[in-house]
Every structure is written in C-alpha cells, then in structure tokens.
Short mmCIF file of C-alpha atoms in Angstrom, two decimals:
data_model
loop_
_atom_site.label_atom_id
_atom_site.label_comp_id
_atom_site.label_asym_id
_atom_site.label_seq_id
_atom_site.Cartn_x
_atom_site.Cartn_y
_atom_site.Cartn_z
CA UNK A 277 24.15 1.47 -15.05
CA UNK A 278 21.18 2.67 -13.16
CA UNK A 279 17.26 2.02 -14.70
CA UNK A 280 16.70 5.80 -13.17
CA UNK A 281 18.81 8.43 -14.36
CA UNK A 282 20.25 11.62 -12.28
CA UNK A 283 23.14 14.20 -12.91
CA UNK A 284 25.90 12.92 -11.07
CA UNK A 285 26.36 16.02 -9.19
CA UNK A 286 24.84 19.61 -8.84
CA UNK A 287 25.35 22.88 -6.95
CA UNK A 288 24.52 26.01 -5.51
CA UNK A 289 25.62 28.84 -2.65
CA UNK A 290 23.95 28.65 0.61
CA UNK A 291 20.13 30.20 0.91
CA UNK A 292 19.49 29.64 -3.13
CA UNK A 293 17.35 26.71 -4.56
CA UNK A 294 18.29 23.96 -6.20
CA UNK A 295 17.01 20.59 -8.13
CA UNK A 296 17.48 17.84 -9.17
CA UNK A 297 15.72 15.68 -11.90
CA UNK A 298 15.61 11.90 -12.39
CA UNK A 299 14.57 9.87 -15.29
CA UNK A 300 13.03 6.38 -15.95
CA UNK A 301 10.33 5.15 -18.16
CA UNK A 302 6.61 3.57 -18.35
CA UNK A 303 7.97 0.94 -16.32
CA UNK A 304 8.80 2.82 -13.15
CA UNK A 305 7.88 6.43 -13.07
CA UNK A 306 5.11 6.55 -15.53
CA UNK A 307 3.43 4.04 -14.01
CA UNK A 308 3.88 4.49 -9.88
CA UNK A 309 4.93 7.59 -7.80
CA UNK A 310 8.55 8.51 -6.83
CA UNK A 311 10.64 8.49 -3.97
CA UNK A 312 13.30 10.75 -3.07
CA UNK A 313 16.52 9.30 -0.25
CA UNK A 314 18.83 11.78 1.15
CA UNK A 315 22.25 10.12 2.29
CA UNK A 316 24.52 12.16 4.51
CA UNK A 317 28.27 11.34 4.69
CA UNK A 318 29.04 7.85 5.66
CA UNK A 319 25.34 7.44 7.25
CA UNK A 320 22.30 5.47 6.07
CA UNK A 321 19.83 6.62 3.56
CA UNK A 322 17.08 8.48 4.76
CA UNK A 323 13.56 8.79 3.13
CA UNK A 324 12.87 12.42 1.94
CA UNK A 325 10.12 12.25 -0.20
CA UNK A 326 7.24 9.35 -0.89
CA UNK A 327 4.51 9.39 -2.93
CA UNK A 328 5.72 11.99 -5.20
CA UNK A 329 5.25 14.62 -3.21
CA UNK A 330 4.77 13.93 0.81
CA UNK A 331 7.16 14.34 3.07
CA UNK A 332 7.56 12.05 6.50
CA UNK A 333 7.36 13.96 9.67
CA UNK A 334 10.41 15.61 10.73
CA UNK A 335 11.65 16.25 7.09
CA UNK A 336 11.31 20.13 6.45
CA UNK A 337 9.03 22.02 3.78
CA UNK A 338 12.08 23.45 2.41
CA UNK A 339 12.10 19.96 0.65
CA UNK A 340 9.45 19.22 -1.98
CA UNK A 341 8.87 16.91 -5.21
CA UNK A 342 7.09 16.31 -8.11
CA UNK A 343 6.69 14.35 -10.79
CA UNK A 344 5.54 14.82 -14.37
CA UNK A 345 5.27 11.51 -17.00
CA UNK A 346 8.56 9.42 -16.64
CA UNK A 347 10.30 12.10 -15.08
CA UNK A 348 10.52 13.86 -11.37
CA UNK A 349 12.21 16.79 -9.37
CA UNK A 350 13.00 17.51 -5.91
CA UNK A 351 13.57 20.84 -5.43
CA UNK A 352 14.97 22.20 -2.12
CA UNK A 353 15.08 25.71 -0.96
CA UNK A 354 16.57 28.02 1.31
CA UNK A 355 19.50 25.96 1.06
CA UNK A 356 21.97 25.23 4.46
CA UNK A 357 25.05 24.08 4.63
CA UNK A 358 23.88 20.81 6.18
CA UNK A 359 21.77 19.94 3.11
CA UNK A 360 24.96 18.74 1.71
CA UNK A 361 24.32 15.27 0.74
CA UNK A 362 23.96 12.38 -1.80
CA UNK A 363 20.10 12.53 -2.83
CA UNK A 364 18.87 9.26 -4.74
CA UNK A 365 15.71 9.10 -6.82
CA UNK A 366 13.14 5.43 -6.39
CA UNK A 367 10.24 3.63 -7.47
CA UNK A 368 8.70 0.79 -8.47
CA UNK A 369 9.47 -1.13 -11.27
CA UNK A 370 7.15 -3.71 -12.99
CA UNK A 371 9.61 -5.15 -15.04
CA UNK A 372 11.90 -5.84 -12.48
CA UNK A 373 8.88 -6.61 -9.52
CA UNK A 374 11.05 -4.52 -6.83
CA UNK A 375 12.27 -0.74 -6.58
CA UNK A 376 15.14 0.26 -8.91
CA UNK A 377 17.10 3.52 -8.01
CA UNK A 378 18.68 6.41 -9.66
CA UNK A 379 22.40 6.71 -9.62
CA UNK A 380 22.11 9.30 -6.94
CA UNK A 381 23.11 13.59 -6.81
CA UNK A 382 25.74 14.66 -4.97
CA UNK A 383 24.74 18.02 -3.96
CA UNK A 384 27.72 20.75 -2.91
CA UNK A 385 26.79 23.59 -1.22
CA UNK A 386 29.30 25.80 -2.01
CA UNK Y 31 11.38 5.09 15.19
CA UNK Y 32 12.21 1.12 14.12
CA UNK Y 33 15.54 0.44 15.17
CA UNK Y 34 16.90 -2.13 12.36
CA UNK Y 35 20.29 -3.87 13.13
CA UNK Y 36 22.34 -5.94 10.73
CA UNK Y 37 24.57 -8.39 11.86
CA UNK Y 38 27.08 -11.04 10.34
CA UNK Y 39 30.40 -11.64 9.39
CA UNK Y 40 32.27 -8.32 7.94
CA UNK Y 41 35.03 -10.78 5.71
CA UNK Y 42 33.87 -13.20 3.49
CA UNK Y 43 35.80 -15.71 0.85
CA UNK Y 44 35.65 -15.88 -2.53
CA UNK Y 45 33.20 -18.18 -4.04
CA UNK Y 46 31.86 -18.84 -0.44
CA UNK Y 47 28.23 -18.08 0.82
CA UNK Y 48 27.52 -14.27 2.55
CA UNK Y 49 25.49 -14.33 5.42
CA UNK Y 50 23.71 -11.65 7.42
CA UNK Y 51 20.78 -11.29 9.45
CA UNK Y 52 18.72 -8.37 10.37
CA UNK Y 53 17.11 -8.04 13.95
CA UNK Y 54 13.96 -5.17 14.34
CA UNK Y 55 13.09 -4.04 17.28
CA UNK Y 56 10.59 -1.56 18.52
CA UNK Y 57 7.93 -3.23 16.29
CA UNK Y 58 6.61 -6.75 14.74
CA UNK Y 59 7.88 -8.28 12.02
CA UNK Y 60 4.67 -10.12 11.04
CA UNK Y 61 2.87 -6.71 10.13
CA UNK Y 62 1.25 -7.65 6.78
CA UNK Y 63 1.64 -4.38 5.75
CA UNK Y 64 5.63 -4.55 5.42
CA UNK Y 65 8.04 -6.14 3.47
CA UNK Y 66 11.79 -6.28 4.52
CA UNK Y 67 14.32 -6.30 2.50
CA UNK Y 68 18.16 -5.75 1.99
CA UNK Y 69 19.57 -2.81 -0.61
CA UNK Y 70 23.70 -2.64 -1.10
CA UNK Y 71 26.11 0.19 -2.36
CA UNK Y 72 29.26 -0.74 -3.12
CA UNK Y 73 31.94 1.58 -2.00
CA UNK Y 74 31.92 4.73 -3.48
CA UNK Y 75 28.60 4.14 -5.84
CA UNK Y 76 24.81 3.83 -5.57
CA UNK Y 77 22.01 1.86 -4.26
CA UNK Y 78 21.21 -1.46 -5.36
CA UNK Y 79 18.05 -2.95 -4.24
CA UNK Y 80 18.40 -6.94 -3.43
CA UNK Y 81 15.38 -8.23 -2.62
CA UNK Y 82 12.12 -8.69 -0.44
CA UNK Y 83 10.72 -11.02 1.98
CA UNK Y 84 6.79 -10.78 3.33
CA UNK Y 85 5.92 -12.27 6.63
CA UNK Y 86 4.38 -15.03 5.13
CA UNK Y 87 8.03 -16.12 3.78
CA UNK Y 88 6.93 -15.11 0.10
CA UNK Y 89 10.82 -13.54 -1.67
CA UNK Y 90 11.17 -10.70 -4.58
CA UNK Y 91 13.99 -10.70 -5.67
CA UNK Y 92 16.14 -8.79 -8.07
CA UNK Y 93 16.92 -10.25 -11.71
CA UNK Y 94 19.90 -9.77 -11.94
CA UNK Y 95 21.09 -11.39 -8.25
CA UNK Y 96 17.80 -13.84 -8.15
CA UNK Y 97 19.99 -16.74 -8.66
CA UNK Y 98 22.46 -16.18 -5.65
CA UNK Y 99 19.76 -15.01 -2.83
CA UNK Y 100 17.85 -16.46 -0.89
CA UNK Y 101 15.82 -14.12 2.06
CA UNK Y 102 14.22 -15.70 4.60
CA UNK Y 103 12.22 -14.74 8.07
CA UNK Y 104 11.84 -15.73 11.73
CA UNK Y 105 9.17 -14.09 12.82
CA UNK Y 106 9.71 -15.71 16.20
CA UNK Y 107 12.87 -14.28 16.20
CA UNK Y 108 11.73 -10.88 15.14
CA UNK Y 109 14.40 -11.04 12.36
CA UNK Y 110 15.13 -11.50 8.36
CA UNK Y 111 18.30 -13.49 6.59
CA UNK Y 112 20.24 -12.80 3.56
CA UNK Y 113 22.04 -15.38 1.86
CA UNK Y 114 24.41 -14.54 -1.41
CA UNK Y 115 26.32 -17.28 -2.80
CA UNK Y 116 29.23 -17.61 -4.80
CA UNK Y 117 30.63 -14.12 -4.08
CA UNK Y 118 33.39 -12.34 -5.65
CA UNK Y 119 35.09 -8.92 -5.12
CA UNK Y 120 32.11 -7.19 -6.62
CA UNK Y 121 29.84 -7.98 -3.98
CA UNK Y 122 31.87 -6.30 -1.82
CA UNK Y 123 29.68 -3.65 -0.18
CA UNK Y 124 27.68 -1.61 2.60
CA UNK Y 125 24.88 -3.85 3.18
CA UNK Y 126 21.71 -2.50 4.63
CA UNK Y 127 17.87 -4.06 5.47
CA UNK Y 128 15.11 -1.56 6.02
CA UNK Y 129 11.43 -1.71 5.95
CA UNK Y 130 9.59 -1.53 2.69
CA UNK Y 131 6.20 -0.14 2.15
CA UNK Y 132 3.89 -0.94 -0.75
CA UNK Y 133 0.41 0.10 -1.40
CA UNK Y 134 -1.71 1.61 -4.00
CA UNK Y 135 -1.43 5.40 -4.07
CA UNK Y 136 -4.69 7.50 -2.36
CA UNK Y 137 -4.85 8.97 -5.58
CA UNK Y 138 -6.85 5.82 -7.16
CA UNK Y 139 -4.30 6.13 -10.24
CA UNK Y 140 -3.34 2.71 -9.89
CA UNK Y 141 -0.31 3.89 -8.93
CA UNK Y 142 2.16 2.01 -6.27
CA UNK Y 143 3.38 3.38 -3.88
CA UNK Y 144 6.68 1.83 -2.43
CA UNK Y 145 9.61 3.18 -0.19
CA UNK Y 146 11.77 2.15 2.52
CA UNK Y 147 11.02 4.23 5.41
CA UNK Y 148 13.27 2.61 8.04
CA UNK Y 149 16.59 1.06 7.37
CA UNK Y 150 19.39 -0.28 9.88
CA UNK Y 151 23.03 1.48 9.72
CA UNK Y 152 24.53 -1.02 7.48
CA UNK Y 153 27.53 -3.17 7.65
CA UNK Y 154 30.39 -3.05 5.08
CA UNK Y 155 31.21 -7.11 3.87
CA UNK Y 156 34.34 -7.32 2.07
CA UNK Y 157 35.21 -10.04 -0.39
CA UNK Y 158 38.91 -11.34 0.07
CA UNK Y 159 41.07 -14.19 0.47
#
C-alpha cells in the first residue's frame, strides 16, 4: 500500500491530453512540493517534474504539474506515442523523514 | 549527466545479508548539497524508497526497513553501500541508488523540496536458495 495514491492506469489517443492525479496528506503534499518520475519500459526512473511545477532541462513543455492542498496533477499534452510510460508521483514525508511514492500510472496511448 | 553504477551480487540466500555498492562518477560524492540513497521496485510493482546517506556518514532510513539497513559512504572511493539483512523472497527486487536533492523551496513556504535527479540503471537481486 502506497502513502501517495494514483489510478493504477489511464488513457488517451495520440495528440489529446491527459492527467493524472495523486493523493497524500498534511504529511507529504500539504506540507512540501511534489515530484513527478516517468519510467519507460524496463529503464530507470527519470525525473519529470520537481518542485511542483519545474521541469529539468531536456524534459518538454508538453509536460507540466501542479499541485493544490494534499493533492497534485501532471498533465501532459499533445500526446506521442513515446509518452507511453509508468509515471510515479513523490515527496517528502515528515512522518516517515524520507520521500514516500505513489503507486505509479501506467499511461496507454492508444 | 552523473553516471551512477550499482554493483553486487545479483543472487542472494535466504536469511543471508544483501550487499551492493554504488560507484558515481562524473562528480564528488562529498557535495554537501546531496544525499544518496537506494529506492527498490519489486518486479512488476512500484517504488520503494530505502534510505539516505549524507557525506558526513549521517543515514535516513525508512521505518519500515530501518532495522535491516545499514548505508554507508567512501568518499575516497567515490561510492555508497547498502546492506539488508535477513532477506527473504520479498526483497527480491530492481535495486537502484540515485542522487537525492533536498532544500527549502524558493517560494519561502517552508516547503521541502526533495527529488532524485540522477539514478544508476539498477540491478535486479533475487532471493533464492
């Protein structure tokens, strides 16, 4: 069971947007910003999304978050084929002392 | 880019002691604005964060595994150890180390910011007699 909570799978045609929520509490994301991981087939993760909203260099504006009390989005548009992934949700948790992760998305582009 | 490498043995016992160590290159270890630390996924499921270890040798480690790890550092060596002990079939798993960034977000929120921003490819360990 995951602290952070994401729907175990979502969907959408090539070109359209899509997103994808996660879940936690005052512990995690009510209290410190959210980061998004995108995990291609049978690769590492990658990091998406920090700081709520930011994206590293190299990561397209087509990919974009936000956050709103305990609960965030990423949202990615003009959707490719190649954007077909596992996307997992983190942050900080006090509780814990350490980052705690959502279950993670499996996004099918259909 | 921060090339991260694990490396250790891929078959591990039950009830014996897992033990891998991660070598970065491209970049010091002793950066004291960077923790490293170690996240699994067991096959077919999510991330698990394990733990951090600070330059300074100072550990975070998660509750529910804090009483079979132990992370440590070389910062000779340029490198960072996991140790999990007593393992069983459920710590069978893709086991990766990556950088870890935490600081207080520009906002002045009090927020935290924290994220891994580099990891190494990971190495599956399997549990088995």
């Amino acid at each position: 069971q995951s602290v952070l909570t994401q729907p175990p799978s979502a969907s959408a045609t090539p070109g359209q947007r899509v997103t994808i929520s996660c879940s936690g509490s005052s512990f995690n994301i009510g209290g410190n910003t959210v980061t998004w991981y995108q995990q291609l087939p049978g690769t590492a993760p990658k990091l998406l999304i920090y700081s709520n909203n930011q994206r590293p260099s190299g990561v397209p504006d087509r990919f974009s978050g936000s956050k709103s009390g305990t609960s965030a989005s990423l949202a990615i548009s003009g959707l490719q084929s190649d954007d077909e992934a596992d996307y997992y949700c983190a942050a900080f948790d006090d509780s814990q002392n350490g980052p705690v992760f959502g279950g993670g998305t499996q996004l099918i582009v259909l | 880019q921060l090339p991260l490498q694990e490396s250790g043995p891929r078959l591990v016992k039950p009830s014996e002691t897992l033990s891998l160590t991660c070598t970065v290159s491209g970049g010091s270890i002793s950066s004291s604005d960077y923790y490293w630390g170690w996240v699994r996924q067991p096959p077919g499921k999510g991330l698990d964060w394990i733990g951090n270890v600070y330059y300074s040798g100072s550990t975070f480690y998660n509750p529910s595994l804090k009483s079979r790890v132990t992370l440590s550092i070389d910062t000779s060596k340029n490198q960072f150890t996991l140790k999990l002990s007593s393992v069983t079939a459920a710590d069978t798993a893709v086991y990766y180390c990556a950088r870890h960034k935490e600081a207080f977000s520009p906002s002045g929120s009090g927020s935290l910011d924290a994220f891994f921003d580099f990891w190494g490819q990971g190495t599956l360990v399997t549990v088995s007699s």
